[in-house]
XYZ file of C-alpha atoms in Angstrom:
406
model
C -27.257 -11.698 -25.378
C -29.727 -10.628 -22.667
C -28.317 -9.612 -19.288
C -29.718 -12.658 -17.468
C -28.137 -14.911 -20.102
C -24.845 -13.015 -19.943
C -24.675 -13.297 -16.166
C -25.397 -17.021 -16.254
C -22.880 -17.740 -19.010
C -20.127 -15.756 -17.317
C -20.713 -17.394 -13.933
C -22.106 -14.402 -12.036
C -25.167 -16.149 -10.550
C -25.232 -17.225 -6.905
C -28.180 -16.146 -4.740
C -30.850 -13.581 -5.496
C -34.144 -12.468 -4.001
C -35.568 -11.881 -7.479
C -38.360 -14.286 -8.318
C -37.204 -14.551 -11.923
C -33.780 -13.387 -13.096
C -35.316 -12.492 -16.457
C -36.724 -9.414 -14.679
C -33.288 -7.882 -15.213
C -33.872 -8.014 -18.978
C -37.034 -5.923 -18.991
C -36.959 -3.756 -15.863
C -34.003 -1.337 -15.670
C -33.100 -0.776 -12.042
C -30.925 1.540 -10.033
C -28.507 -0.630 -8.071
C -25.597 -0.115 -5.727
C -22.342 -1.779 -4.843
C -20.029 -0.774 -2.017
C -16.352 -1.146 -1.174
C -15.011 -0.332 2.286
C -11.725 1.628 2.412
C -9.835 -1.000 4.399
C -7.015 -0.359 1.909
C -6.354 2.267 -0.748
C -6.884 -0.261 -3.527
C -9.267 -2.956 -4.615
C -8.118 -6.542 -5.032
C -8.800 -9.145 -7.702
C -11.861 -10.312 -5.724
C -13.420 -6.839 -5.899
C -12.525 -6.676 -9.562
C -14.697 -9.721 -10.344
C -17.765 -7.895 -8.991
C -16.707 -4.732 -10.828
C -16.678 -6.673 -14.093
C -20.175 -7.989 -13.345
C -21.312 -4.420 -12.736
C -20.009 -3.366 -16.148
C -22.513 -5.790 -17.685
C -25.350 -4.375 -15.577
C -24.526 -0.852 -16.735
C -24.080 -1.873 -20.364
C -27.568 -3.391 -20.315
C -29.209 -0.174 -19.136
C -29.145 -0.418 -15.351
C -28.048 2.634 -13.351
C -25.085 2.216 -10.983
C -24.491 3.893 -7.639
C -20.986 3.043 -6.398
C -20.495 3.485 -2.679
C -17.234 4.047 -0.874
C -17.682 3.160 2.784
C -16.321 6.108 4.703
C -18.596 5.202 7.633
C -18.508 1.414 7.459
C -14.751 1.621 6.948
C -14.458 3.196 10.391
C -15.825 -0.041 11.889
C -14.742 -2.786 9.498
C -16.750 -5.653 8.097
C -16.443 -8.669 10.430
C -17.449 -11.095 7.679
C -14.737 -13.611 6.863
C -12.568 -12.461 9.778
C -11.580 -14.744 12.625
C -10.804 -11.915 15.007
C -11.487 -8.236 15.641
C -10.144 -5.737 13.120
C -7.802 -2.960 14.191
C -9.515 0.417 13.797
C -7.893 2.603 11.171
C -6.971 6.266 11.728
C -9.323 8.763 10.058
C -6.465 10.094 7.909
C -5.792 6.626 6.542
C -9.478 6.087 5.780
C -9.568 9.372 3.820
C -6.527 8.316 1.794
C -8.032 4.910 1.154
C -11.327 6.414 0.007
C -9.551 8.547 -2.567
C -7.737 5.463 -3.867
C -10.959 3.461 -4.241
C -12.784 6.303 -6.016
C -9.872 6.717 -8.442
C -10.106 3.010 -9.259
C -13.862 3.246 -9.794
C -13.172 5.892 -12.420
C -10.455 3.831 -14.092
C -12.238 0.470 -14.090
C -15.599 1.789 -15.263
C -14.116 4.250 -17.726
C -16.725 6.172 -19.727
C -19.671 4.177 -18.373
C -22.214 6.250 -16.406
C -22.214 5.876 -12.617
C -22.687 7.910 -9.432
C -20.229 7.795 -6.507
C -21.493 8.207 -2.927
C -19.830 8.049 0.503
C -21.901 6.694 3.389
C -20.030 8.923 5.836
C -21.977 11.833 4.345
C -25.283 10.592 5.758
C -23.968 8.907 8.895
C -21.982 11.854 10.234
C -25.133 13.698 11.332
C -27.102 10.760 12.759
C -27.199 10.641 16.547
C -26.760 7.358 18.372
C -30.187 7.529 20.012
C -31.939 8.295 16.741
C -30.153 5.384 15.059
C -31.320 3.006 17.788
C -34.906 4.277 17.565
C -35.135 4.471 13.776
C -32.995 1.495 12.757
C -32.024 -0.724 15.690
C -35.656 -1.169 16.738
C -36.352 -3.030 13.496
C -33.685 -5.714 13.937
C -34.204 -8.961 15.799
C -31.313 -10.043 18.002
C -32.198 -13.666 17.249
C -31.723 -13.116 13.510
C -28.500 -11.181 13.987
C -27.046 -13.851 16.265
C -27.838 -16.495 13.663
C -25.576 -14.848 11.067
C -22.695 -17.142 10.112
C -19.975 -14.578 10.823
C -21.384 -13.944 14.310
C -21.685 -17.641 15.105
C -18.097 -18.283 14.024
C -16.855 -15.586 16.392
C -18.965 -16.330 19.477
C -19.090 -20.111 19.181
C -16.690 -22.521 20.859
C -13.137 -21.535 20.053
C -14.227 -18.165 18.628
C -12.315 -14.997 19.424
C -15.440 -13.002 20.260
C -16.931 -9.979 18.555
C -17.263 -6.369 19.689
C -20.553 -4.489 19.701
C -19.106 -2.250 16.982
C -18.498 -5.092 14.523
C -21.729 -6.794 15.561
C -23.546 -3.607 14.520
C -21.933 -3.506 11.066
C -24.918 -5.262 9.500
C -27.260 -2.543 10.766
C -25.075 0.185 9.289
C -24.964 -1.506 5.897
C -28.701 -2.105 6.053
C -29.274 1.613 6.590
C -27.100 2.371 3.546
C -29.580 0.475 1.379
C -32.520 2.279 2.997
C -30.910 5.692 2.498
C -30.076 4.995 -1.144
C -33.600 3.651 -1.692
C -34.953 6.961 -0.432
C -32.493 9.331 -2.105
C -31.478 7.588 -5.343
C -34.296 5.141 -5.982
C -31.972 2.158 -5.467
C -33.932 -1.116 -5.480
C -31.109 -3.622 -5.963
C -27.834 -4.310 -4.182
C -25.189 -6.363 -5.969
C -22.482 -8.056 -3.963
C -20.260 -11.077 -3.518
C -21.750 -14.142 -1.871
C -19.930 -13.345 1.378
C -22.058 -10.176 1.740
C -25.432 -11.897 1.477
C -26.274 -11.641 5.180
C -25.391 -7.960 5.438
C -27.357 -7.205 2.277
C -30.513 -8.920 3.565
C -30.533 -6.371 6.392
C -31.231 -3.605 3.897
C -34.024 -5.512 2.162
C -35.751 -6.115 5.506
C -35.325 -2.504 6.608
C -36.818 -1.095 3.390
C -39.811 -3.420 3.716
C -40.409 -2.639 7.395
C -39.903 1.141 7.314
C -40.927 2.150 3.790
C -43.155 -0.736 2.819
C -40.987 -0.961 -0.285
C -39.594 -3.840 -2.289
C -35.861 -4.225 -2.773
C -33.687 -7.076 -3.942
C -30.184 -8.541 -3.849
C -28.050 -10.076 -6.557
C -24.957 -11.908 -5.378
C -22.134 -13.464 -7.369
C -20.158 -16.499 -6.207
C -16.640 -16.079 -4.925
C -14.106 -17.030 -7.592
C -12.389 -20.275 -6.599
C -9.095 -21.645 -7.870
C -10.083 -25.044 -9.268
C -6.662 -26.532 -8.607
C -6.253 -25.467 -4.966
C -9.910 -25.158 -4.009
C -9.092 -21.831 -2.343
C -10.288 -18.307 -3.010
C -8.798 -17.025 -6.245
C -6.552 -13.960 -6.306
C -3.779 -14.824 -3.873
C -0.081 -15.419 -4.474
C 2.743 -16.444 -2.191
C 3.350 -12.742 -1.687
C -0.263 -12.072 -0.685
C -3.194 -10.410 -2.424
C -3.141 -9.247 -6.040
C -4.017 -5.528 -6.036
C -5.218 -3.170 -8.758
C -2.867 -0.437 -7.505
C 0.523 -0.699 -9.196
C 2.240 0.519 -6.018
C 1.067 -2.677 -4.317
C 1.211 -5.050 -7.302
C 3.368 -3.761 -10.164
C 1.888 -3.763 -13.657
C 4.401 -6.434 -14.698
C 3.591 -8.638 -11.683
C -0.132 -8.122 -12.312
C 0.314 -9.268 -15.922
C 2.419 -12.243 -14.825
C -0.236 -13.343 -12.334
C -2.787 -13.750 -15.097
C -0.257 -15.196 -17.527
C 0.461 -18.012 -15.065
C -3.081 -19.094 -14.214
C -3.760 -22.799 -14.613
C -5.403 -24.380 -17.639
C -8.274 -25.697 -15.500
C -9.502 -22.203 -14.655
C -8.550 -20.066 -17.643
C -11.939 -20.435 -19.377
C -13.744 -19.200 -16.251
C -11.333 -16.311 -15.806
C -11.814 -15.199 -19.426
C -15.579 -15.079 -18.873
C -15.396 -13.304 -15.524
C -12.522 -10.878 -15.960
C -12.656 -9.821 -19.631
C -15.194 -8.247 -21.955
C -14.488 -10.710 -24.741
C -17.659 -12.104 -26.313
C -18.788 -15.709 -26.141
C -17.684 -16.273 -29.724
C -14.269 -14.731 -29.107
C -13.661 -16.796 -25.978
C -14.777 -20.055 -27.584
C -12.483 -19.454 -30.578
C -9.608 -18.559 -28.256
C -10.074 -21.699 -26.156
C -10.236 -23.862 -29.263
C -6.984 -22.383 -30.529
C -5.385 -22.804 -27.123
C -6.402 -26.463 -26.815
C -4.808 -27.184 -30.185
C -1.460 -25.853 -28.918
C -1.556 -25.805 -25.093
C 2.190 -25.225 -24.782
C 1.785 -21.772 -26.326
C -0.559 -20.637 -23.489
C -2.562 -18.592 -25.984
C -5.584 -18.228 -23.685
C -3.456 -17.079 -20.729
C -1.630 -14.514 -22.858
C -4.874 -12.992 -24.087
C -6.329 -13.070 -20.573
C -3.295 -11.262 -19.130
C -3.349 -8.600 -21.829
C -7.096 -7.919 -21.692
C -7.221 -7.558 -17.900
C -4.064 -5.450 -17.687
C -5.500 -3.184 -20.380
C -8.727 -2.729 -18.400
C -6.952 -1.948 -15.122
C -3.802 -0.110 -16.248
C -4.531 1.056 -19.806
C -3.500 -0.228 -23.202
C -0.072 1.437 -23.281
C 1.043 -0.225 -20.036
C -0.431 -3.550 -21.126
C 1.512 -3.442 -24.393
C 4.697 -2.515 -22.516
C 4.571 -5.432 -20.072
C 3.516 -7.766 -22.867
C 6.665 -6.819 -24.763
C 8.832 -7.094 -21.634
C 7.511 -10.618 -21.071
C 8.277 -11.507 -24.673
C 11.850 -10.196 -24.350
C 12.526 -11.924 -21.031
C 10.960 -15.298 -21.661
C 10.053 -15.784 -25.328
C 13.111 -14.602 -27.252
C 11.805 -11.169 -28.177
C 14.209 -8.489 -29.387
C 15.657 -6.394 -26.589
C 17.032 -3.852 -29.065
C 13.518 -2.888 -30.163
C 12.466 -1.762 -26.667
C 11.572 1.915 -26.252
C 12.788 4.119 -23.408
C 9.416 3.856 -21.631
C 9.519 0.067 -21.945
C 13.052 0.029 -20.538
C 11.867 2.164 -17.641
C 9.048 -0.315 -17.009
C 11.557 -3.154 -17.132
C 13.922 -1.396 -14.728
C 11.171 -1.462 -12.077
C 11.024 -5.236 -12.272
C 14.636 -6.399 -12.481
C 17.846 -5.073 -10.868
C 19.349 -2.162 -12.812
C 22.611 -0.266 -12.737
C 24.350 2.478 -14.681
C 27.635 0.524 -14.422
C 28.921 -0.318 -17.925
C 31.557 -2.926 -16.943
C 29.998 -6.371 -16.826
C 31.650 -7.815 -13.693
C 30.982 -4.777 -11.441
C 27.441 -4.632 -12.881
C 26.765 -8.253 -11.912
C 27.841 -7.470 -8.371
C 25.946 -4.176 -8.221
C 22.697 -5.834 -9.294
C 23.077 -8.841 -7.009
C 23.538 -11.455 -9.727
C 26.916 -12.123 -8.153
C 28.099 -11.608 -4.582
C 31.664 -10.659 -5.540
C 33.944 -9.991 -8.498
C 35.356 -13.486 -8.048
C 31.924 -15.108 -8.266
C 31.100 -12.962 -11.314
C 34.237 -14.263 -13.079
C 33.364 -17.858 -12.197
C 29.851 -17.359 -13.590
C 31.333 -16.054 -16.833
C 33.831 -18.875 -17.099
C 31.097 -21.495 -16.557
C 28.923 -20.032 -19.332
C 26.148 -18.954 -16.973
C 26.013 -15.355 -18.246
C 24.575 -14.335 -21.600
C 23.681 -11.152 -23.486
C 21.104 -11.357 -26.261
C 21.344 -15.151 -26.249
C 25.121 -15.165 -26.586
C 27.069 -16.692 -23.696
C 30.020 -14.667 -22.433
C 33.224 -16.017 -20.914
C 35.073 -12.827 -19.916
C 34.535 -9.303 -18.676
C 33.546 -6.570 -21.108
C 32.262 -3.011 -21.313
C 28.778 -2.576 -22.708
C 27.543 0.407 -24.680
C 23.994 1.497 -23.989
C 21.211 -0.394 -22.198
C 21.953 -4.115 -22.078
C 19.924 -7.059 -20.808
C 22.033 -9.639 -19.003
C 20.764 -13.120 -18.168
C 22.092 -15.510 -15.536
C 20.993 -19.090 -15.911
C 17.422 -19.636 -17.117
C 15.415 -16.781 -15.666
C 17.494 -14.307 -13.633
C 18.090 -10.938 -15.271
C 19.617 -7.525 -14.771
C 19.662 -4.338 -16.801
C 23.021 -2.581 -17.061
C 24.229 0.748 -18.401
C 20.708 2.146 -17.975
C 20.223 5.534 -16.284
C 16.402 5.449 -16.253
């Protein structure tokens, strides 16, 4: 499949300045994509664009991945109702390292170049920036940008000169990369279209050069109509310290049937034939959630590696699908212990209290007597001492791990 066909089929086409998207099939380009270090991890929204970029690289285009050390000091005002809090320099440095590490993990062995826009902004004086860059921007055009209008219009919270200038800074990034790396294409999410146009205009005005933008639509949850990638607990992160590997897997496992076909196309590398066969199998037995299970495994493997994906897949099987607890390895038990309460206590009643499944010894006894506690599918009615790691279940889906030292 040609790149233009792949991008259309997977749902990665929104707006572009290219006259014909088939140009991507015959003219290899050097392109760039940037992530600001507003956090030390990317989210599911960033990951959608990252997956699109994998297809660009696989079809022969050269990637320059930018981490916004300079733009991160200001903060992108797009999509924000009020002014961002400026982050300390030390936090920005930490965040940059986290983003770069994720670039390396997500793109694996694919070729790419990492750049930091702080490296070229740190030596530019304010006056020179106004003369060389600011002079080429029309205030009328900048004021017409949607994110500016939403902030300065009636009921808006206002916008500082710093955030207002963000578009100029990002525009200069494109110009600099055009000059130094031969970048002629910026890829981005649809919410970055306005900022990206700034770079195209600047390259044309200053260098007389031609540059283009390719934007992908934001991924929308078809059931809620809201931006995809949020849970009740907040954003879904690629960093396991923010979203555990198990929770990450569960997020994908629980996506709705209405959107699973789109998510398979966007977030996995499965081919068209593989996805169509998977969806056909899933439709024949929807209760088995075959498509969601494959989706969860494939994405977790891409982000966290195959070993971790297999581990959380097995944990899910043991907790919810009747899998054998006795077959779990030490590393799998350690993974499980991060997700459910654990204790080294071997007596059942004290263990229930220690892990919070019961508030007192008396409540633990009542739970046993009512048949609410089970081990390996067998309901218990009295206290006992367990030998070795044991999975205890209360009710339908509350668990604890006892006699496990980690």
